[in-house]
Amino acid sequence: MMTQQELTALNLGENLDQLMNLDPRGYGVCRILYKGCRDLCGEPVSLHAAKGLIEHIHEGDLVYILTGFVLLPHKVPEMDGTVSAMLLARALVMAFGAKPVIVCPDDSVQAIEKCAAVVGLHIYEDPDTVQELPLSMGVVAFTKDKAAAPAQAEALAARKPAAVISVEASGANALGVYHNAVGKDVTELQAKSEALWNLLRAQGVPNIAIGDLGNEIGMGTIADHIKKYVSFTD
């Protein structure tokens, strides 16, 4: 039998999941992704993620947030993931006293630095400074060079983050190619931060992936489900 606290948590999770699935333009893809994720988690996905954060993140812990999907034709990063990553960083600081560091393409660094003041945080490109000072977050530009990605990933992983969260970060397919929403190859535009994601997963670092189309980091977990419904994913 559920306790009142467990029932309240369940209902909060259901409410948040319903808000996530509002789809006024009738796009439809988010609900498809949600179905696959919900079946995998066996409970509201927001609740599932929150439980993981509460279990693994403590005061002073480093948390990496990967974001920054670069779009055609203007070759600039989209902002839904970036804004969400900033608000998530603030929540991690306020709720846990954590030390969030956003890992993104160099295209995104200026926007993230300018947005930091809006969410009430001081921002530094040096992770050591972030870990030393209160109310701070970091930003690290991750390489777009696939050959250079493993070394940068090793250096960042050596800092032993408590968790890694991907928010709308571009993920490669099984052939190592990055595609946009209509199937165009955008490999050269994207930060190869998936190297960091894969390394941390292999090391057992808890991870949460957030996406809205199926071509983002972490969506391969439900790849078979996505391929049934979403154009270009096969």
PDB file of C-alpha atoms in Angstrom:
ATOM      1  CA  MET A   1       0.000   0.000   0.000  1.00  0.00           C
ATOM      2  CA  MET A   2       1.236   3.494  -0.884  1.00  0.00           C
ATOM      3  CA  THR A   3       1.966   6.024   1.808  1.00  0.00           C
ATOM      4  CA  GLN A   4       0.483   9.514   1.441  1.00  0.00           C
ATOM      5  CA  GLN A   5       3.953  10.832   0.584  1.00  0.00           C
ATOM      6  CA  GLU A   6       4.380   8.246  -2.176  1.00  0.00           C
ATOM      7  CA  LEU A   7       0.926   9.019  -3.556  1.00  0.00           C
ATOM      8  CA  THR A   8       1.666  12.748  -3.576  1.00  0.00           C
ATOM      9  CA  ALA A   9       4.968  12.169  -5.375  1.00  0.00           C
ATOM     10  CA  LEU A  10       3.248   9.959  -7.946  1.00  0.00           C
ATOM     11  CA  ASN A  11       0.589  12.575  -8.642  1.00  0.00           C
ATOM     12  CA  LEU A  12       3.146  15.369  -8.917  1.00  0.00           C
ATOM     13  CA  GLY A  13       5.028  13.222 -11.428  1.00  0.00           C
ATOM     14  CA  GLU A  14       1.851  12.609 -13.431  1.00  0.00           C
ATOM     15  CA  ASN A  15       1.071  16.338 -13.445  1.00  0.00           C
ATOM     16  CA  LEU A  16       4.550  17.248 -14.654  1.00  0.00           C
ATOM     17  CA  ASP A  17       4.435  14.571 -17.350  1.00  0.00           C
ATOM     18  CA  GLN A  18       1.113  15.897 -18.613  1.00  0.00           C
ATOM     19  CA  LEU A  19       2.549  19.413 -18.798  1.00  0.00           C
ATOM     20  CA  MET A  20       5.518  18.078 -20.765  1.00  0.00           C
ATOM     21  CA  ASN A  21       3.145  16.533 -23.287  1.00  0.00           C
ATOM     22  CA  LEU A  22       1.095  19.606 -24.069  1.00  0.00           C
ATOM     23  CA  ASP A  23       1.207  19.833 -27.867  1.00  0.00           C
ATOM     24  CA  PRO A  24      -0.760  22.856 -29.097  1.00  0.00           C
ATOM     25  CA  ARG A  25       0.676  22.648 -32.624  1.00  0.00           C
ATOM     26  CA  GLY A  26      -0.218  18.978 -33.012  1.00  0.00           C
ATOM     27  CA  TYR A  27       3.355  17.891 -33.680  1.00  0.00           C
ATOM     28  CA  GLY A  28       2.821  14.532 -32.025  1.00  0.00           C
ATOM     29  CA  VAL A  29       6.410  13.346 -31.678  1.00  0.00           C
ATOM     30  CA  CYS A  30       6.843  14.175 -27.988  1.00  0.00           C
ATOM     31  CA  ARG A  31       3.942  11.920 -27.039  1.00  0.00           C
ATOM     32  CA  ILE A  32       5.460   9.105 -29.084  1.00  0.00           C
ATOM     33  CA  LEU A  33       8.787   9.520 -27.333  1.00  0.00           C
ATOM     34  CA  TYR A  34       6.995   9.761 -24.007  1.00  0.00           C
ATOM     35  CA  LYS A  35       5.200   6.448 -24.528  1.00  0.00           C
ATOM     36  CA  GLY A  36       8.504   4.661 -25.106  1.00  0.00           C
ATOM     37  CA  CYS A  37      10.130   6.318 -22.096  1.00  0.00           C
ATOM     38  CA  ARG A  38       7.160   5.723 -19.811  1.00  0.00           C
ATOM     39  CA  ASP A  39       7.097   2.028 -20.708  1.00  0.00           C
ATOM     40  CA  LEU A  40      10.830   1.842 -20.006  1.00  0.00           C
ATOM     41  CA  CYS A  41      10.635   3.648 -16.639  1.00  0.00           C
ATOM     42  CA  GLY A  42       7.412   2.086 -15.410  1.00  0.00           C
ATOM     43  CA  GLU A  43       6.411   5.332 -13.694  1.00  0.00           C
ATOM     44  CA  PRO A  44       6.123   9.062 -14.554  1.00  0.00           C
ATOM     45  CA  VAL A  45       9.397   9.939 -16.253  1.00  0.00           C
ATOM     46  CA  SER A  46       9.762  13.230 -14.344  1.00  0.00           C
ATOM     47  CA  LEU A  47       9.402  11.334 -11.080  1.00  0.00           C
ATOM     48  CA  HIS A  48      11.885   8.708 -12.254  1.00  0.00           C
ATOM     49  CA  ALA A  49      14.442  11.405 -13.102  1.00  0.00           C
ATOM     50  CA  ALA A  50      13.848  13.289  -9.846  1.00  0.00           C
ATOM     51  CA  LYS A  51      14.442  10.143  -7.806  1.00  0.00           C
ATOM     52  CA  GLY A  52      17.764   9.653  -9.561  1.00  0.00           C
ATOM     53  CA  LEU A  53      18.859  13.225  -8.896  1.00  0.00           C
ATOM     54  CA  ILE A  54      17.896  13.041  -5.223  1.00  0.00           C
ATOM     55  CA  GLU A  55      19.720   9.757  -4.769  1.00  0.00           C
ATOM     56  CA  HIS A  56      22.972  10.721  -6.419  1.00  0.00           C
ATOM     57  CA  ILE A  57      23.519  14.504  -6.139  1.00  0.00           C
ATOM     58  CA  HIS A  58      24.768  16.124  -2.937  1.00  0.00           C
ATOM     59  CA  GLU A  59      26.101  19.533  -1.940  1.00  0.00           C
ATOM     60  CA  GLY A  60      29.238  20.484  -3.835  1.00  0.00           C
ATOM     61  CA  ASP A  61      28.848  17.723  -6.442  1.00  0.00           C
ATOM     62  CA  LEU A  62      29.748  18.447 -10.025  1.00  0.00           C
ATOM     63  CA  VAL A  63      26.965  17.826 -12.573  1.00  0.00           C
ATOM     64  CA  TYR A  64      27.484  18.050 -16.329  1.00  0.00           C
ATOM     65  CA  ILE A  65      24.637  19.327 -18.518  1.00  0.00           C
ATOM     66  CA  LEU A  66      25.094  18.697 -22.242  1.00  0.00           C
ATOM     67  CA  THR A  67      23.186  20.949 -24.648  1.00  0.00           C
ATOM     68  CA  GLY A  68      23.432  23.054 -27.817  1.00  0.00           C
ATOM     69  CA  PHE A  69      21.984  21.517 -31.005  1.00  0.00           C
ATOM     70  CA  VAL A  70      23.248  23.651 -33.935  1.00  0.00           C
ATOM     71  CA  LEU A  71      20.630  24.196 -36.650  1.00  0.00           C
ATOM     72  CA  LEU A  72      20.558  24.889 -40.372  1.00  0.00           C
ATOM     73  CA  PRO A  73      20.373  27.130 -42.319  1.00  0.00           C
ATOM     74  CA  HIS A  74      21.804  29.838 -40.063  1.00  0.00           C
ATOM     75  CA  LYS A  75      24.184  27.472 -38.226  1.00  0.00           C
ATOM     76  CA  VAL A  76      23.229  28.729 -34.790  1.00  0.00           C
ATOM     77  CA  PRO A  77      22.172  26.689 -31.741  1.00  0.00           C
ATOM     78  CA  GLU A  78      18.510  26.283 -30.914  1.00  0.00           C
ATOM     79  CA  MET A  79      17.439  27.893 -27.662  1.00  0.00           C
ATOM     80  CA  ASP A  80      14.846  25.540 -26.149  1.00  0.00           C
ATOM     81  CA  GLY A  81      17.548  23.192 -24.864  1.00  0.00           C
ATOM     82  CA  THR A  82      19.788  26.070 -23.834  1.00  0.00           C
ATOM     83  CA  VAL A  83      17.134  27.893 -21.805  1.00  0.00           C
ATOM     84  CA  SER A  84      16.046  24.622 -20.208  1.00  0.00           C
ATOM     85  CA  ALA A  85      19.658  23.790 -19.333  1.00  0.00           C
ATOM     86  CA  MET A  86      20.061  27.169 -17.629  1.00  0.00           C
ATOM     87  CA  LEU A  87      16.924  26.685 -15.532  1.00  0.00           C
ATOM     88  CA  LEU A  88      18.010  23.153 -14.678  1.00  0.00           C
ATOM     89  CA  ALA A  89      21.417  24.462 -13.595  1.00  0.00           C
ATOM     90  CA  ARG A  90      19.710  26.964 -11.288  1.00  0.00           C
ATOM     91  CA  ALA A  91      17.499  24.240  -9.820  1.00  0.00           C
ATOM     92  CA  LEU A  92      20.519  22.024  -9.128  1.00  0.00           C
ATOM     93  CA  VAL A  93      22.268  24.866  -7.308  1.00  0.00           C
ATOM     94  CA  MET A  94      19.233  25.888  -5.270  1.00  0.00           C
ATOM     95  CA  ALA A  95      17.945  22.421  -4.426  1.00  0.00           C
ATOM     96  CA  PHE A  96      21.196  20.538  -3.873  1.00  0.00           C
ATOM     97  CA  GLY A  97      23.987  23.099  -3.650  1.00  0.00           C
ATOM     98  CA  ALA A  98      25.426  21.315  -6.688  1.00  0.00           C
ATOM     99  CA  LYS A  99      27.995  22.670  -9.145  1.00  0.00           C
ATOM    100  CA  PRO A 100      26.496  22.474 -12.647  1.00  0.00           C
ATOM    101  CA  VAL A 101      28.702  22.839 -15.707  1.00  0.00           C
ATOM    102  CA  ILE A 102      27.099  23.220 -19.129  1.00  0.00           C
ATOM    103  CA  VAL A 103      28.998  21.405 -21.883  1.00  0.00           C
ATOM    104  CA  CYS A 104      28.112  22.789 -25.306  1.00  0.00           C
ATOM    105  CA  PRO A 105      29.436  23.795 -28.735  1.00  0.00           C
ATOM    106  CA  ASP A 106      31.463  27.000 -28.762  1.00  0.00           C
ATOM    107  CA  ASP A 107      28.520  28.598 -30.621  1.00  0.00           C
ATOM    108  CA  SER A 108      26.482  28.467 -27.396  1.00  0.00           C
ATOM    109  CA  VAL A 109      28.988  29.833 -24.887  1.00  0.00           C
ATOM    110  CA  GLN A 110      28.188  33.516 -25.292  1.00  0.00           C
ATOM    111  CA  ALA A 111      24.424  32.982 -24.898  1.00  0.00           C
ATOM    112  CA  ILE A 112      24.935  30.836 -21.801  1.00  0.00           C
ATOM    113  CA  GLU A 113      27.267  33.369 -20.206  1.00  0.00           C
ATOM    114  CA  LYS A 114      24.758  36.170 -20.825  1.00  0.00           C
ATOM    115  CA  CYS A 115      21.853  34.106 -19.473  1.00  0.00           C
ATOM    116  CA  ALA A 116      23.642  33.202 -16.242  1.00  0.00           C
ATOM    117  CA  ALA A 117      22.838  36.541 -14.632  1.00  0.00           C
ATOM    118  CA  VAL A 118      19.162  36.094 -15.536  1.00  0.00           C
ATOM    119  CA  VAL A 119      18.994  32.909 -13.441  1.00  0.00           C
ATOM    120  CA  GLY A 120      20.974  34.513 -10.628  1.00  0.00           C
ATOM    121  CA  LEU A 121      24.240  32.591 -10.991  1.00  0.00           C
ATOM    122  CA  HIS A 122      27.851  33.558 -11.505  1.00  0.00           C
ATOM    123  CA  ILE A 123      29.435  31.794 -14.453  1.00  0.00           C
ATOM    124  CA  TYR A 124      33.005  30.701 -15.099  1.00  0.00           C
ATOM    125  CA  GLU A 125      34.785  28.815 -17.841  1.00  0.00           C
ATOM    126  CA  ASP A 126      37.140  27.297 -15.258  1.00  0.00           C
ATOM    127  CA  PRO A 127      35.477  24.352 -13.431  1.00  0.00           C
ATOM    128  CA  ASP A 128      37.876  24.765 -10.499  1.00  0.00           C
ATOM    129  CA  THR A 129      36.480  28.241  -9.848  1.00  0.00           C
ATOM    130  CA  VAL A 130      32.914  26.928 -10.069  1.00  0.00           C
ATOM    131  CA  GLN A 131      33.661  24.340  -7.406  1.00  0.00           C
ATOM    132  CA  GLU A 132      35.275  26.909  -5.113  1.00  0.00           C
ATOM    133  CA  LEU A 133      32.661  29.691  -5.184  1.00  0.00           C
ATOM    134  CA  PRO A 134      28.985  29.727  -4.111  1.00  0.00           C
ATOM    135  CA  LEU A 135      26.033  30.316  -6.456  1.00  0.00           C
ATOM    136  CA  SER A 136      28.197  29.423  -9.415  1.00  0.00           C
ATOM    137  CA  MET A 137      27.899  27.442 -12.617  1.00  0.00           C
ATOM    138  CA  GLY A 138      30.314  26.662 -15.407  1.00  0.00           C
ATOM    139  CA  VAL A 139      30.392  26.458 -19.172  1.00  0.00           C
ATOM    140  CA  VAL A 140      32.793  24.388 -21.268  1.00  0.00           C
ATOM    141  CA  ALA A 141      33.015  24.498 -25.061  1.00  0.00           C
ATOM    142  CA  PHE A 142      33.260  20.936 -26.330  1.00  0.00           C
ATOM    143  CA  THR A 143      35.120  20.207 -29.540  1.00  0.00           C
ATOM    144  CA  LYS A 144      33.447  19.519 -32.879  1.00  0.00           C
ATOM    145  CA  ASP A 145      36.479  17.492 -33.941  1.00  0.00           C
ATOM    146  CA  LYS A 146      35.682  13.795 -33.532  1.00  0.00           C
ATOM    147  CA  ALA A 147      39.377  12.911 -33.242  1.00  0.00           C
ATOM    148  CA  ALA A 148      39.882  15.377 -30.379  1.00  0.00           C
ATOM    149  CA  ALA A 149      36.715  14.427 -28.504  1.00  0.00           C
ATOM    150  CA  PRO A 150      38.026  11.385 -26.555  1.00  0.00           C
ATOM    151  CA  ALA A 151      40.846  13.355 -24.907  1.00  0.00           C
ATOM    152  CA  GLN A 152      38.558  16.189 -23.846  1.00  0.00           C
ATOM    153  CA  ALA A 153      36.023  13.666 -22.587  1.00  0.00           C
ATOM    154  CA  GLU A 154      38.709  11.921 -20.509  1.00  0.00           C
ATOM    155  CA  ALA A 155      39.774  15.229 -18.955  1.00  0.00           C
ATOM    156  CA  LEU A 156      36.215  16.166 -17.997  1.00  0.00           C
ATOM    157  CA  ALA A 157      35.378  12.676 -16.738  1.00  0.00           C
ATOM    158  CA  ALA A 158      38.449  12.760 -14.500  1.00  0.00           C
ATOM    159  CA  ARG A 159      36.654  15.396 -12.390  1.00  0.00           C
ATOM    160  CA  LYS A 160      34.217  12.669 -11.253  1.00  0.00           C
ATOM    161  CA  PRO A 161      30.792  14.271 -11.789  1.00  0.00           C
ATOM    162  CA  ALA A 162      27.903  12.924  -9.726  1.00  0.00           C
ATOM    163  CA  ALA A 163      25.605  12.872 -12.766  1.00  0.00           C
ATOM    164  CA  VAL A 164      25.370  13.836 -16.430  1.00  0.00           C
ATOM    165  CA  ILE A 165      22.212  15.260 -18.024  1.00  0.00           C
ATOM    166  CA  SER A 166      21.678  15.770 -21.740  1.00  0.00           C
ATOM    167  CA  VAL A 167      19.158  18.440 -22.770  1.00  0.00           C
ATOM    168  CA  GLU A 168      18.551  18.558 -26.523  1.00  0.00           C
ATOM    169  CA  ALA A 169      22.174  17.696 -27.371  1.00  0.00           C
ATOM    170  CA  SER A 170      22.708  16.231 -30.824  1.00  0.00           C
ATOM    171  CA  GLY A 171      23.316  12.491 -30.914  1.00  0.00           C
ATOM    172  CA  ALA A 172      24.850  10.428 -33.703  1.00  0.00           C
ATOM    173  CA  ASN A 173      23.187   7.450 -35.342  1.00  0.00           C
ATOM    174  CA  ALA A 174      24.703   3.948 -35.478  1.00  0.00           C
ATOM    175  CA  LEU A 175      27.033   5.082 -38.282  1.00  0.00           C
ATOM    176  CA  GLY A 176      28.306   8.043 -36.286  1.00  0.00           C
ATOM    177  CA  VAL A 177      26.393  10.589 -38.392  1.00  0.00           C
ATOM    178  CA  TYR A 178      24.427  13.470 -36.864  1.00  0.00           C
ATOM    179  CA  HIS A 179      21.144  14.410 -38.546  1.00  0.00           C
ATOM    180  CA  ASN A 180      18.639  17.196 -38.166  1.00  0.00           C
ATOM    181  CA  ALA A 181      14.844  16.881 -38.061  1.00  0.00           C
ATOM    182  CA  VAL A 182      14.521  16.328 -41.820  1.00  0.00           C
ATOM    183  CA  GLY A 183      17.377  13.862 -42.133  1.00  0.00           C
ATOM    184  CA  LYS A 184      20.127  16.202 -43.349  1.00  0.00           C
ATOM    185  CA  ASP A 185      23.701  15.462 -42.300  1.00  0.00           C
ATOM    186  CA  VAL A 186      24.768  18.131 -39.787  1.00  0.00           C
ATOM    187  CA  THR A 187      27.752  16.263 -38.367  1.00  0.00           C
ATOM    188  CA  GLU A 188      30.265  19.072 -38.874  1.00  0.00           C
ATOM    189  CA  LEU A 189      28.101  21.556 -36.957  1.00  0.00           C
ATOM    190  CA  GLN A 190      27.698  19.568 -33.755  1.00  0.00           C
ATOM    191  CA  ALA A 191      29.822  19.329 -30.624  1.00  0.00           C
ATOM    192  CA  LYS A 192      30.962  15.735 -30.203  1.00  0.00           C
ATOM    193  CA  SER A 193      29.949  15.734 -26.536  1.00  0.00           C
ATOM    194  CA  GLU A 194      28.474  12.280 -27.020  1.00  0.00           C
ATOM    195  CA  ALA A 195      32.020  11.055 -26.369  1.00  0.00           C
ATOM    196  CA  LEU A 196      31.740  12.431 -22.831  1.00  0.00           C
ATOM    197  CA  TRP A 197      28.241  10.989 -22.399  1.00  0.00           C
ATOM    198  CA  ASN A 198      29.340   7.518 -23.497  1.00  0.00           C
ATOM    199  CA  LEU A 199      32.449   7.560 -21.313  1.00  0.00           C
ATOM    200  CA  LEU A 200      30.547   8.610 -18.208  1.00  0.00           C
ATOM    201  CA  ARG A 201      27.861   5.985 -18.838  1.00  0.00           C
ATOM    202  CA  ALA A 202      30.561   3.338 -19.178  1.00  0.00           C
ATOM    203  CA  GLN A 203      31.958   4.498 -15.837  1.00  0.00           C
ATOM    204  CA  GLY A 204      28.557   4.079 -14.209  1.00  0.00           C
ATOM    205  CA  VAL A 205      27.787   7.777 -13.757  1.00  0.00           C
ATOM    206  CA  PRO A 206      23.990   8.282 -13.430  1.00  0.00           C
ATOM    207  CA  ASN A 207      22.508   9.882 -16.533  1.00  0.00           C
ATOM    208  CA  ILE A 208      19.285  11.516 -17.694  1.00  0.00           C
ATOM    209  CA  ALA A 209      18.528  12.278 -21.346  1.00  0.00           C
ATOM    210  CA  ILE A 210      15.943  14.798 -22.579  1.00  0.00           C
ATOM    211  CA  GLY A 211      14.850  15.120 -26.197  1.00  0.00           C
ATOM    212  CA  ASP A 212      11.823  15.986 -28.322  1.00  0.00           C
ATOM    213  CA  LEU A 213      12.486  14.359 -31.698  1.00  0.00           C
ATOM    214  CA  GLY A 214      14.633  11.244 -31.346  1.00  0.00           C
ATOM    215  CA  ASN A 215      17.931  12.464 -32.789  1.00  0.00           C
ATOM    216  CA  GLU A 216      19.283  13.639 -29.440  1.00  0.00           C
ATOM    217  CA  ILE A 217      21.805  12.022 -27.103  1.00  0.00           C
ATOM    218  CA  GLY A 218      20.205   9.231 -25.098  1.00  0.00           C
ATOM    219  CA  MET A 219      17.272   8.594 -27.412  1.00  0.00           C
ATOM    220  CA  GLY A 220      18.937   5.415 -28.664  1.00  0.00           C
ATOM    221  CA  THR A 221      17.673   3.785 -25.475  1.00  0.00           C
ATOM    222  CA  ILE A 222      14.239   3.612 -27.116  1.00  0.00           C
ATOM    223  CA  ALA A 223      15.499   3.467 -30.719  1.00  0.00           C
ATOM    224  CA  ASP A 224      13.281   0.586 -31.826  1.00  0.00           C
ATOM    225  CA  HIS A 225      10.198   2.417 -30.547  1.00  0.00           C
ATOM    226  CA  ILE A 226      11.177   5.694 -32.243  1.00  0.00           C
ATOM    227  CA  LYS A 227      11.877   4.048 -35.614  1.00  0.00           C
ATOM    228  CA  LYS A 228       8.301   2.790 -35.777  1.00  0.00           C
ATOM    229  CA  TYR A 229       6.816   6.275 -35.743  1.00  0.00           C
ATOM    230  CA  VAL A 230       9.214   9.145 -36.444  1.00  0.00           C
ATOM    231  CA  SER A 231      10.213  10.082 -39.988  1.00  0.00           C
ATOM    232  CA  PHE A 232      13.918   9.835 -40.937  1.00  0.00           C
ATOM    233  CA  THR A 233      14.949   7.989 -37.758  1.00  0.00           C
ATOM    234  CA  ASP A 234      15.536   4.725 -39.579  1.00  0.00           C
TER     235      ASP A 234
END
